[in-house]
mmCIF file of C-alpha atoms in Angstrom:
data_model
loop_
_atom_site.group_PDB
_atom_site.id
_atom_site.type_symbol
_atom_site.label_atom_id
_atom_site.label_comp_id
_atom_site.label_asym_id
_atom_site.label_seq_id
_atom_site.Cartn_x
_atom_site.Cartn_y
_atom_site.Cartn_z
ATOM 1 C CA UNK F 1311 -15.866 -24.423 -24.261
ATOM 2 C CA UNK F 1312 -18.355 -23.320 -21.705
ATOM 3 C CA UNK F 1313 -17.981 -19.903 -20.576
ATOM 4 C CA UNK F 1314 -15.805 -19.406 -17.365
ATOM 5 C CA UNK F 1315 -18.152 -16.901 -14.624
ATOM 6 C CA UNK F 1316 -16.229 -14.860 -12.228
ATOM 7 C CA UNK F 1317 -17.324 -13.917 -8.984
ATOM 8 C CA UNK F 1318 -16.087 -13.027 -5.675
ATOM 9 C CA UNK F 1319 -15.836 -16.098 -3.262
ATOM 10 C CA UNK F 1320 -18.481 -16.710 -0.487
ATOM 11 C CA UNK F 1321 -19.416 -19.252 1.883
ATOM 12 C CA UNK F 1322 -21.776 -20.762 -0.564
ATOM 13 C CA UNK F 1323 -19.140 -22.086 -2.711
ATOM 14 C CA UNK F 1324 -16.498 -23.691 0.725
ATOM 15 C CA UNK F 1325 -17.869 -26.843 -0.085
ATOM 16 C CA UNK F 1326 -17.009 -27.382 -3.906
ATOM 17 C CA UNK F 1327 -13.754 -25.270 -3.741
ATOM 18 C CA UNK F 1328 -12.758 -27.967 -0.829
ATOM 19 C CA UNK F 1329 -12.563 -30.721 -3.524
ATOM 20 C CA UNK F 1330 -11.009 -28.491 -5.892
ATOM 21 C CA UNK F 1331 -8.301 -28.172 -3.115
ATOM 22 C CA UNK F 1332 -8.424 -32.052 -2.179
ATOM 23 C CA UNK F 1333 -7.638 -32.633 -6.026
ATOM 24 C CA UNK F 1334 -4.965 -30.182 -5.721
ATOM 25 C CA UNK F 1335 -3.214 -32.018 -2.876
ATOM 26 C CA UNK F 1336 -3.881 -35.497 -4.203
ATOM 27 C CA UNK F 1337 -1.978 -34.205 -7.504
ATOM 28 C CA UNK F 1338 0.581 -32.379 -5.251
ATOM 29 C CA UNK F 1339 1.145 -35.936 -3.419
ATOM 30 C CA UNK F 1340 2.690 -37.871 -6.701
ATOM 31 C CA UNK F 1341 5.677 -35.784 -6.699
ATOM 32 C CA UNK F 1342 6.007 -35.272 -3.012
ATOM 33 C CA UNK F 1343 4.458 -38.197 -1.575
ATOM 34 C CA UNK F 1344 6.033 -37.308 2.288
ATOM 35 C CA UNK F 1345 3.292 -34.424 2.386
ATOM 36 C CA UNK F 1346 0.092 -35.401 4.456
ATOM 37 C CA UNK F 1347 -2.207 -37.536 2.884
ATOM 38 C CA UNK F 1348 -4.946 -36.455 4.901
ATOM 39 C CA UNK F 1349 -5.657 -33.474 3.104
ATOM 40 C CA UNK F 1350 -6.394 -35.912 0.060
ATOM 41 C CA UNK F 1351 -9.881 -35.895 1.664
ATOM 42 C CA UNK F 1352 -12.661 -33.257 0.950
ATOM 43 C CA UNK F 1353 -13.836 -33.036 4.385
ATOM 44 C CA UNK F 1354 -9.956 -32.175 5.854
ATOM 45 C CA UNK F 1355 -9.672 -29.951 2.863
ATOM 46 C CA UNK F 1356 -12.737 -28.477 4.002
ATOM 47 C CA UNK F 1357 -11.938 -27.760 7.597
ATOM 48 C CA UNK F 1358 -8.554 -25.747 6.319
ATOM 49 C CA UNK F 1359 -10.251 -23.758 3.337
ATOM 50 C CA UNK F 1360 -13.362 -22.471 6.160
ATOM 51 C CA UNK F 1361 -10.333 -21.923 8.636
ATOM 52 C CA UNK F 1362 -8.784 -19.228 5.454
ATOM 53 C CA UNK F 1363 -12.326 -18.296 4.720
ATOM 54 C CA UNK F 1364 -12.856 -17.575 8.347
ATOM 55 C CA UNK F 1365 -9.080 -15.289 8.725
ATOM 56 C CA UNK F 1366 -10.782 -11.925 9.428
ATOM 57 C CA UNK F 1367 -10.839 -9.535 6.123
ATOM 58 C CA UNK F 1368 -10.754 -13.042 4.096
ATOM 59 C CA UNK F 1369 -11.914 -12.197 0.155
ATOM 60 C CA UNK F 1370 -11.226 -14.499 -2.830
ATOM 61 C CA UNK F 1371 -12.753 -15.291 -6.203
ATOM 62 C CA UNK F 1372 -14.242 -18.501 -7.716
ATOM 63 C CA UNK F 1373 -14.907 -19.328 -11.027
ATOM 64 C CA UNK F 1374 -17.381 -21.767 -12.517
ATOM 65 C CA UNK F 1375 -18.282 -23.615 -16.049
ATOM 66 C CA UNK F 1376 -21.965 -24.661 -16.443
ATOM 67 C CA UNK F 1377 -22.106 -24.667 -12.845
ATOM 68 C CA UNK F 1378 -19.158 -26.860 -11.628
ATOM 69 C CA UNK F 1379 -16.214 -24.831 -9.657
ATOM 70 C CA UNK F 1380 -12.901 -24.825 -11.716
ATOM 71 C CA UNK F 1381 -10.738 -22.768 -9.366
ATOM 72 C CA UNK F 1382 -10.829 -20.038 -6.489
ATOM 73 C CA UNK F 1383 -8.231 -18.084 -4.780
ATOM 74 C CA UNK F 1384 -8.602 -16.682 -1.182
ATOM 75 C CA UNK F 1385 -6.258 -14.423 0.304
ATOM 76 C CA UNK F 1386 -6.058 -12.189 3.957
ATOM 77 C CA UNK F 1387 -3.740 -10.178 5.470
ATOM 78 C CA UNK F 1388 -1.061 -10.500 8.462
ATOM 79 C CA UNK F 1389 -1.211 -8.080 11.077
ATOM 80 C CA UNK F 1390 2.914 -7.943 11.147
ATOM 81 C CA UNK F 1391 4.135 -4.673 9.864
ATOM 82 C CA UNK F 1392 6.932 -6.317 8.638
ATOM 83 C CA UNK F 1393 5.241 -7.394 5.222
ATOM 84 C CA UNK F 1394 3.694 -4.256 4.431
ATOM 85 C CA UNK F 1395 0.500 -3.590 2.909
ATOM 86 C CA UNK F 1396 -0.001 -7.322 2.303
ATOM 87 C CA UNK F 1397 -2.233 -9.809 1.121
ATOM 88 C CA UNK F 1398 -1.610 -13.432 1.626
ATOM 89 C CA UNK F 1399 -2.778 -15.982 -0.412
ATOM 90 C CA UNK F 1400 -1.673 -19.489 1.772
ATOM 91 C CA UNK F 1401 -1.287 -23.165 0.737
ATOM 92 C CA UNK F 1402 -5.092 -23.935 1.220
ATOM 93 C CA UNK F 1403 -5.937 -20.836 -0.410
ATOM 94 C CA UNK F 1404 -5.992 -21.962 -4.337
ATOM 95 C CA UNK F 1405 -6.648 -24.340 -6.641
ATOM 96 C CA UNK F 1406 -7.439 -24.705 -10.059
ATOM 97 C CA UNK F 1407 -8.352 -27.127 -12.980
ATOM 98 C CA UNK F 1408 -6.717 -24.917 -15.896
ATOM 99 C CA UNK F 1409 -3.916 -22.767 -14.982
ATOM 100 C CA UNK F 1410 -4.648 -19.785 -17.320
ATOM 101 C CA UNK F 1411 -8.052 -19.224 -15.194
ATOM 102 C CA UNK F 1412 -5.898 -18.103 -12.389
ATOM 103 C CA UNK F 1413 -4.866 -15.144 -13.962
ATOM 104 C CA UNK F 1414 -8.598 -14.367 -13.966
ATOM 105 C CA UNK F 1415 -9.013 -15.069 -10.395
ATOM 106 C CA UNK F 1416 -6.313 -13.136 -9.305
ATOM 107 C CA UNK F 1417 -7.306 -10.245 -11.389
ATOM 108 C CA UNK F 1418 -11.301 -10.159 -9.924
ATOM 109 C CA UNK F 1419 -9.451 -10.798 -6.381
ATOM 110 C CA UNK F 1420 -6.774 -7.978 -6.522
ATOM 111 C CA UNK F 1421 -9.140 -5.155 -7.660
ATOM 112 C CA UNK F 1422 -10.355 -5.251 -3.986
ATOM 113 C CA UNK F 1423 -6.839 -6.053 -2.080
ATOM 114 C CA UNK F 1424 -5.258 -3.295 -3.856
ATOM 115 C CA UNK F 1425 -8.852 -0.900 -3.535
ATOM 116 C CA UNK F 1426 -8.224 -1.544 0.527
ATOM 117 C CA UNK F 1427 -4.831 -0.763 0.266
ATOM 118 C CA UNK F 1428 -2.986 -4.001 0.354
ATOM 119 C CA UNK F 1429 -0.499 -3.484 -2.094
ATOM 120 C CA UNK F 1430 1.948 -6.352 -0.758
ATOM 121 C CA UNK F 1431 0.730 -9.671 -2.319
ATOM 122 C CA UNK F 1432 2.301 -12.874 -1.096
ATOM 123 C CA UNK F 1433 1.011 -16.208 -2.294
ATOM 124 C CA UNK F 1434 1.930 -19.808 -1.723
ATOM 125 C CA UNK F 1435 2.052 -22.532 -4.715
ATOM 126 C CA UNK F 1436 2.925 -26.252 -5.050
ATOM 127 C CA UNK F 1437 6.270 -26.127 -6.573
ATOM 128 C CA UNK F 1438 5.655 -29.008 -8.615
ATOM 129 C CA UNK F 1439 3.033 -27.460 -10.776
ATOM 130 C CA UNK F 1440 5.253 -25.471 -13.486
ATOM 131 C CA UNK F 1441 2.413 -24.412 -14.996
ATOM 132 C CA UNK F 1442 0.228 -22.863 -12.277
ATOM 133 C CA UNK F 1443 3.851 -21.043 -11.346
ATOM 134 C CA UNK F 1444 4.383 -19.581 -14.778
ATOM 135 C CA UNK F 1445 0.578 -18.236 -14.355
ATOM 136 C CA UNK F 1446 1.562 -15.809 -11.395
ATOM 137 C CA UNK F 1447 4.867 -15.315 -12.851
ATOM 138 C CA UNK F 1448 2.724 -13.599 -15.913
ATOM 139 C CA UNK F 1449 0.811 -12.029 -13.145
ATOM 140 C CA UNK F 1450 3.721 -10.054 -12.279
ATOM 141 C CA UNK F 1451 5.231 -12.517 -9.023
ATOM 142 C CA UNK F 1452 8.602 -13.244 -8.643
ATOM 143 C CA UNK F 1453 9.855 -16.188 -6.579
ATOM 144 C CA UNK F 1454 11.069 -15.516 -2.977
ATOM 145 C CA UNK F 1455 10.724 -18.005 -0.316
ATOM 146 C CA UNK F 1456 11.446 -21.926 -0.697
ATOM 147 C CA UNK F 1457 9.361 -24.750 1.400
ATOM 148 C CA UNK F 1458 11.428 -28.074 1.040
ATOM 149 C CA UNK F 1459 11.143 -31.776 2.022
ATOM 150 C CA UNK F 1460 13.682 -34.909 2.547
ATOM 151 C CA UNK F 1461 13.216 -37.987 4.161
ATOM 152 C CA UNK F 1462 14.586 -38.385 7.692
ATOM 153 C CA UNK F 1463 17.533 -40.563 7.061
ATOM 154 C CA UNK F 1464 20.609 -40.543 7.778
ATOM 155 C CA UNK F 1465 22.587 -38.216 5.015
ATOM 156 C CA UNK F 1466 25.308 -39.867 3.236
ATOM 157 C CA UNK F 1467 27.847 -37.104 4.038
ATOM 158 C CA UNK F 1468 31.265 -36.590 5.770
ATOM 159 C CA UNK F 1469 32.080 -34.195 8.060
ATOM 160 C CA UNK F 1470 35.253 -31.692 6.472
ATOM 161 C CA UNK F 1471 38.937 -32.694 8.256
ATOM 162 C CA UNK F 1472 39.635 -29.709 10.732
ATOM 163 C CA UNK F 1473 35.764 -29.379 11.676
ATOM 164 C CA UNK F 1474 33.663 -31.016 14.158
ATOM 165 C CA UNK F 1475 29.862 -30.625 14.857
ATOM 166 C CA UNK F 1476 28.560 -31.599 18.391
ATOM 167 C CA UNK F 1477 25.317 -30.435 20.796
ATOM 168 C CA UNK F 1478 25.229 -27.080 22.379
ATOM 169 C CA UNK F 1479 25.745 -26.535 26.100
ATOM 170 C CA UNK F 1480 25.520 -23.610 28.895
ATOM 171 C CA UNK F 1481 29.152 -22.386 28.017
ATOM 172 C CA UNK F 1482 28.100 -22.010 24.054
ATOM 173 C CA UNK F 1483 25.691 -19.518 25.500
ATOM 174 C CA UNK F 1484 27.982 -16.259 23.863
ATOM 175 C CA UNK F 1485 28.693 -17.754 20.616
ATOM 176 C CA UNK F 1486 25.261 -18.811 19.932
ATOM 177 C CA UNK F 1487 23.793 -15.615 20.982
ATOM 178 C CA UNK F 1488 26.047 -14.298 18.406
ATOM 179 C CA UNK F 1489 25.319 -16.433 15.126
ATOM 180 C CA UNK F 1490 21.665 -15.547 16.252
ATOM 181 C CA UNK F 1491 22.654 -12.329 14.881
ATOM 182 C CA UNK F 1492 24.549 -13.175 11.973
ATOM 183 C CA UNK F 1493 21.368 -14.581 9.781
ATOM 184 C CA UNK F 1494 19.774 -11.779 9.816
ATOM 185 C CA UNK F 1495 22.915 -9.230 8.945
ATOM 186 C CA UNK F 1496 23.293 -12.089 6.138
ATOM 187 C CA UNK F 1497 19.517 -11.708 4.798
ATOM 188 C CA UNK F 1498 20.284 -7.980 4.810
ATOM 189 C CA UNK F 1499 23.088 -7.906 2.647
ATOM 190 C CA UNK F 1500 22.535 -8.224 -1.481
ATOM 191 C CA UNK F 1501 21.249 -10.140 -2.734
ATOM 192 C CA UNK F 1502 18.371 -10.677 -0.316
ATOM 193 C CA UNK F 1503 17.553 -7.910 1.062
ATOM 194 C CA UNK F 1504 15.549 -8.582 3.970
ATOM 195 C CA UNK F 1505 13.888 -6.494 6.098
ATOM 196 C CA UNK F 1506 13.578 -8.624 8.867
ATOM 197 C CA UNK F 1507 14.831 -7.008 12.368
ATOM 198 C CA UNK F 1508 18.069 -8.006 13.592
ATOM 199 C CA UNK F 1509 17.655 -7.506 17.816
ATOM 200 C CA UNK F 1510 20.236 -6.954 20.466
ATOM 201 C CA UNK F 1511 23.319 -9.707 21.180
ATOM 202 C CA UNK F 1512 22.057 -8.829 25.049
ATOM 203 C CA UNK F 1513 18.428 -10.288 23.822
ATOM 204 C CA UNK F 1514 19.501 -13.188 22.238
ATOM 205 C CA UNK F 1515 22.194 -13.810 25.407
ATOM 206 C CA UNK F 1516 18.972 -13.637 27.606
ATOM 207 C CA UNK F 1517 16.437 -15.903 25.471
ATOM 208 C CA UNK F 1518 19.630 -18.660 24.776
ATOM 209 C CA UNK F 1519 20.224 -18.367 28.789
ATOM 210 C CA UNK F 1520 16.840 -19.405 29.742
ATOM 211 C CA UNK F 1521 15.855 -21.680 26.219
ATOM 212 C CA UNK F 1522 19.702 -23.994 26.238
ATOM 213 C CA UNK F 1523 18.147 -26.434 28.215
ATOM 214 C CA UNK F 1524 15.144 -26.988 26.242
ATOM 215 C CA UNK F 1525 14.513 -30.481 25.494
ATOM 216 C CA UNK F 1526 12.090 -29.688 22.792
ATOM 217 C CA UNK F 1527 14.838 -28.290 20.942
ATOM 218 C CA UNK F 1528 18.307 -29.900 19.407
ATOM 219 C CA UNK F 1529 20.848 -27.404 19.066
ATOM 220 C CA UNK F 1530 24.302 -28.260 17.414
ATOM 221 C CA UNK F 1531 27.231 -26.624 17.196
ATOM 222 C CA UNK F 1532 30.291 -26.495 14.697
ATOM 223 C CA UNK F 1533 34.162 -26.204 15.705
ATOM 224 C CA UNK F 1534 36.958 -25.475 13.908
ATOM 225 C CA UNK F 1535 40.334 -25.009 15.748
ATOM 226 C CA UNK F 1536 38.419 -24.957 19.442
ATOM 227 C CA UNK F 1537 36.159 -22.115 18.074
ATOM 228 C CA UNK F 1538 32.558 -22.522 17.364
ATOM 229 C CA UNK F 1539 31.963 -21.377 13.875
ATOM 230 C CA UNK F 1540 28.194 -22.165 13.567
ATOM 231 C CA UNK F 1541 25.230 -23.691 15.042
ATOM 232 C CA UNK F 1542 22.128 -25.346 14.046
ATOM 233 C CA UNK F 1543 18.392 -26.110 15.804
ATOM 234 C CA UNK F 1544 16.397 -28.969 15.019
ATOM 235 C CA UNK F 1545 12.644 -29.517 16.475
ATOM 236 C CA UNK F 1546 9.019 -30.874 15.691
ATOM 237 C CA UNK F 1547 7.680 -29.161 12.856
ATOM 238 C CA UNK F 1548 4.949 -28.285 14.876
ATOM 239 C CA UNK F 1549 6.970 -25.054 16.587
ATOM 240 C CA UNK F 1550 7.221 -23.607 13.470
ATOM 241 C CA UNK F 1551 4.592 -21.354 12.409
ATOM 242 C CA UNK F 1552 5.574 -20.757 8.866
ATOM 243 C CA UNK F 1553 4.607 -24.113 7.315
ATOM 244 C CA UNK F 1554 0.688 -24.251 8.180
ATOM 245 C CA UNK F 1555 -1.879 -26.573 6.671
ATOM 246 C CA UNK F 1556 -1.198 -28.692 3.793
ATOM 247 C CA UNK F 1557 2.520 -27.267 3.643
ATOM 248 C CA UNK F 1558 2.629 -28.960 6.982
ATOM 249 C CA UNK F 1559 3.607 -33.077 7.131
ATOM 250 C CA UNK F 1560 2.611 -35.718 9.620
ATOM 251 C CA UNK F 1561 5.679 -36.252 12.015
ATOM 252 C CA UNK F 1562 8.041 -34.264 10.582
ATOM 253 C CA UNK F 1563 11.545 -32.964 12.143
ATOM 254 C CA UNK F 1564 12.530 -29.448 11.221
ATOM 255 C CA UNK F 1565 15.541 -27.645 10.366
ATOM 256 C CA UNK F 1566 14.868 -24.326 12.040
ATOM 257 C CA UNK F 1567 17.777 -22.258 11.679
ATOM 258 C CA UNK F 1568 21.507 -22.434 10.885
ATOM 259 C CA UNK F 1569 24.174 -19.741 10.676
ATOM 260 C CA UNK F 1570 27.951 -19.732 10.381
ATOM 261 C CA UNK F 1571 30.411 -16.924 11.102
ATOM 262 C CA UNK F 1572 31.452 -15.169 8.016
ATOM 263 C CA UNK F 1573 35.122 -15.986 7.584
ATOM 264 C CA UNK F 1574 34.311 -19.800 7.972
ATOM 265 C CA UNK F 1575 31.810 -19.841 5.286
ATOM 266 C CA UNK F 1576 32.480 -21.581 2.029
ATOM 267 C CA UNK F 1577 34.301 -24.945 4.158
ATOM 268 C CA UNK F 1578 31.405 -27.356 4.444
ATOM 269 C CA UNK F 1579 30.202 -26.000 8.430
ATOM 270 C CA UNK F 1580 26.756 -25.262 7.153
ATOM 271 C CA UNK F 1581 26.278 -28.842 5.621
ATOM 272 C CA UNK F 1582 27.581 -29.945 8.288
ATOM 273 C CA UNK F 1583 25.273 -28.672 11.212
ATOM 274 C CA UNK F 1584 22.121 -29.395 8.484
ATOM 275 C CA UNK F 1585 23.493 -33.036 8.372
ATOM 276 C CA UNK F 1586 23.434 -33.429 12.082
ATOM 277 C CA UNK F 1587 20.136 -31.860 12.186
ATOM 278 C CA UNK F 1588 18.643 -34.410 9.671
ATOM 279 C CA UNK F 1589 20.300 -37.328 11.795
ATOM 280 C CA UNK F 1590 18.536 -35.907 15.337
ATOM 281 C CA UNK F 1591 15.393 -36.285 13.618
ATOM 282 C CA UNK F 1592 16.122 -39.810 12.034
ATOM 283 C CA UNK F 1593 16.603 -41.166 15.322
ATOM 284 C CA UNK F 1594 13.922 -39.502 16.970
ATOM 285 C CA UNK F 1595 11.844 -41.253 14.646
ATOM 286 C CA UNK F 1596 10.245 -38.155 12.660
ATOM 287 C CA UNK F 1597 9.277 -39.440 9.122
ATOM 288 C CA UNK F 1598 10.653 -36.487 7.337
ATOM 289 C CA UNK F 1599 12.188 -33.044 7.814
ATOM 290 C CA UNK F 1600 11.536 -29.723 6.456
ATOM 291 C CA UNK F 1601 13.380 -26.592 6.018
ATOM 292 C CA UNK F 1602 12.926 -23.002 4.100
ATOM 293 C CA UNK F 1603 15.175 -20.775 2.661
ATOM 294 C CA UNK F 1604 15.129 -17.057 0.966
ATOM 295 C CA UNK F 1605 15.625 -18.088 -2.814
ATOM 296 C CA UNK F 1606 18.009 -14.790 -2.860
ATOM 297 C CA UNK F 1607 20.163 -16.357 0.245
ATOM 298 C CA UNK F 1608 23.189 -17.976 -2.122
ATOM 299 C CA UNK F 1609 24.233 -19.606 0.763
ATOM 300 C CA UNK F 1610 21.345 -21.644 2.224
ATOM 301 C CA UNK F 1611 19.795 -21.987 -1.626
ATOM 302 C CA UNK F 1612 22.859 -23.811 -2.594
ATOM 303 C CA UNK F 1613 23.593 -25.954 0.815
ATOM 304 C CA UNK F 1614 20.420 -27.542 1.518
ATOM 305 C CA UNK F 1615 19.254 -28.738 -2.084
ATOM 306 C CA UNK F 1616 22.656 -30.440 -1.716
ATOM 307 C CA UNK F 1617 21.352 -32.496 1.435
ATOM 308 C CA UNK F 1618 18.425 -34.008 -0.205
ATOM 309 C CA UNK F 1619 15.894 -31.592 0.155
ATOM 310 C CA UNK F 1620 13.285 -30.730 -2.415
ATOM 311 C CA UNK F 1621 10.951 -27.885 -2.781
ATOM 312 C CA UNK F 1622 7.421 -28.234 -1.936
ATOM 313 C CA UNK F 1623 5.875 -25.083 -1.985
ATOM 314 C CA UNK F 1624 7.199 -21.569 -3.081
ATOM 315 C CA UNK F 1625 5.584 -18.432 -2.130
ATOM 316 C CA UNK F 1626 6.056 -15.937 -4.512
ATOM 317 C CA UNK F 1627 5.971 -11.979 -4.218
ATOM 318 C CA UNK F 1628 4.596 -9.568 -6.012
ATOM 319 C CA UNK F 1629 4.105 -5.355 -4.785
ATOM 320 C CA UNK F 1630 2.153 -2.768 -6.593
ATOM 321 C CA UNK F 1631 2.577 0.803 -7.192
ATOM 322 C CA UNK F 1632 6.186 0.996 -5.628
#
């Protein structure tokens, strides 16, 4: 076998690591055909890898055999304090031809992220490649964050007796404000963790007070006994700004958020509000829908699996001298 050469990645080598990428996605596209096919192309591939090259404080590595690229990784960081120290490595930012070379990559790569101080790496791979995950996994990453996928039909499932789901109005205003809150506390609790910040009930009063009327967003609600339990918010894909590039479909709904008050968990609410959600966007036309979920959220890692969706992309996590 030729011998693999390591070096860091530069603008010299955009235009071969594109096709690596474009290969990538084509391979990606078998087992999750409802992801955009225009990344398929080298020149689309292209124009996302120079927008990650282009992140400022972008660095990466490439490797080579006899002078052909076999894989690259290129990573940046996120201004937010909220992920520390951090490095992120997004969907356009790796491919490979032989999984084992990525533990290579990542090793030439992570001498200078951790030298600068970024000691937080975060890095997003195709689920469907078992093989490229079990690479970081050796690498030290654990799994944290699902991307998912269904179709935009209309879910085969029944709403529980006792419950009813309907659209938000103006008088839902204090109970919505409310389950605005109770994600977060959720995500806080074992066995997620998050440090995400909770806000004020008076700030989410105020942003639900002048967003309810939004018509760029579908809000649901669910009642049990007269009392809203739970809501839901559905909307173009495009509002989200977690799933970027090729983690991003053409015309695709998305399942934004749901919560549902702690004593009514466990009754069917949350499936529920997600079902509505997927049949907004089935007769708005979308092709798909997308969602994400903290792998450590029991909750939302059990419900939405159950409605059809399947993973896409999974970022994993890794930190270093904690």
């Amino acid at each position: 076998m030729s011998r693999t050469e390591l070096r860091p990645f530069t603008a010299a080598d955009l235009a071969a690591c594109a096709t690596l990428l474009a290969d990538r996605h084509r391979r990606h596209r078998v087992a999750q055909p409802l992801l955009s096919a225009r990344f398929e192309h080298a020149a689309a591939a292209l124009a996302e890898l120079t927008s990650a090259y282009e992140t400022p404080d972008a660095s990466g590595a490439v490797a080579y055999r006899s002078g052909v690229a076999v894989g690259f990784v290129l990573g940046a960081p996120k201004p937010s304090p909220l992920w520390g120290p951090n490095i992120w490595v997004e969907a356009a930012g790796l491919a490979v031809t032989d999984p084992e070379v990525m533990r290579d990559l990542y090793a030439l790569a992570a001498s200078r992220w951790v030298d600068e101080g970024r000691t937080a790496h975060y890095v997003v791979v195709p689920a469907h490649d078992a093989e490229l995950v079990r690479a970081w996994f050796r690498l030290g990453f654990g799994e944290q964050h699902a991307h998912a996928i269904r179709p935009a039909a209309r879910p085969a499932s029944v709403t529980p007796g006792g419950l009813s789901v309907r659209r938000a109005t103006r008088a839902d205003i204090p109970a919505l404000a409310q389950l605005d809150l109770e994600l977060p506390l959720h995500q806080g609790q074992s066995p997620t963790f998050s440090a995400g910040p909770t806000g004020t009930l008076e700030e989410a009063v105020a942003e639900w007070t002048a967003d309810i009327d939004n018509p760029a967003y579908a809000t649901f609600v669910a009642e049990a006994d007269g009392q809203v339990i739970g809501s839901a918010v559905g909307c173009a894909l495009e509002k989200s700004s977690a799933h970027l590039s090729l983690a991003r479909p053409e015309h695709a709904g998305f399942l934004g958020f749901a919560a549902v008050l702690p004593p009514a968990r466990g009754a069917g609410a949350g499936r529920a509000l997600g079902s509505a959600v997927i049949d907004w966007a089935a007769s708005a036309g979308f092709d798909s829908v997308v969602t994400d979920w903290r792998v450590t959220n029991l909750l939302s890692s059990r419900t939405w699996p159950k409605l059809g969706f399947t993973e896409t992309f999974l970022r994993l996590h890794r930190l270093i001298r904690y």
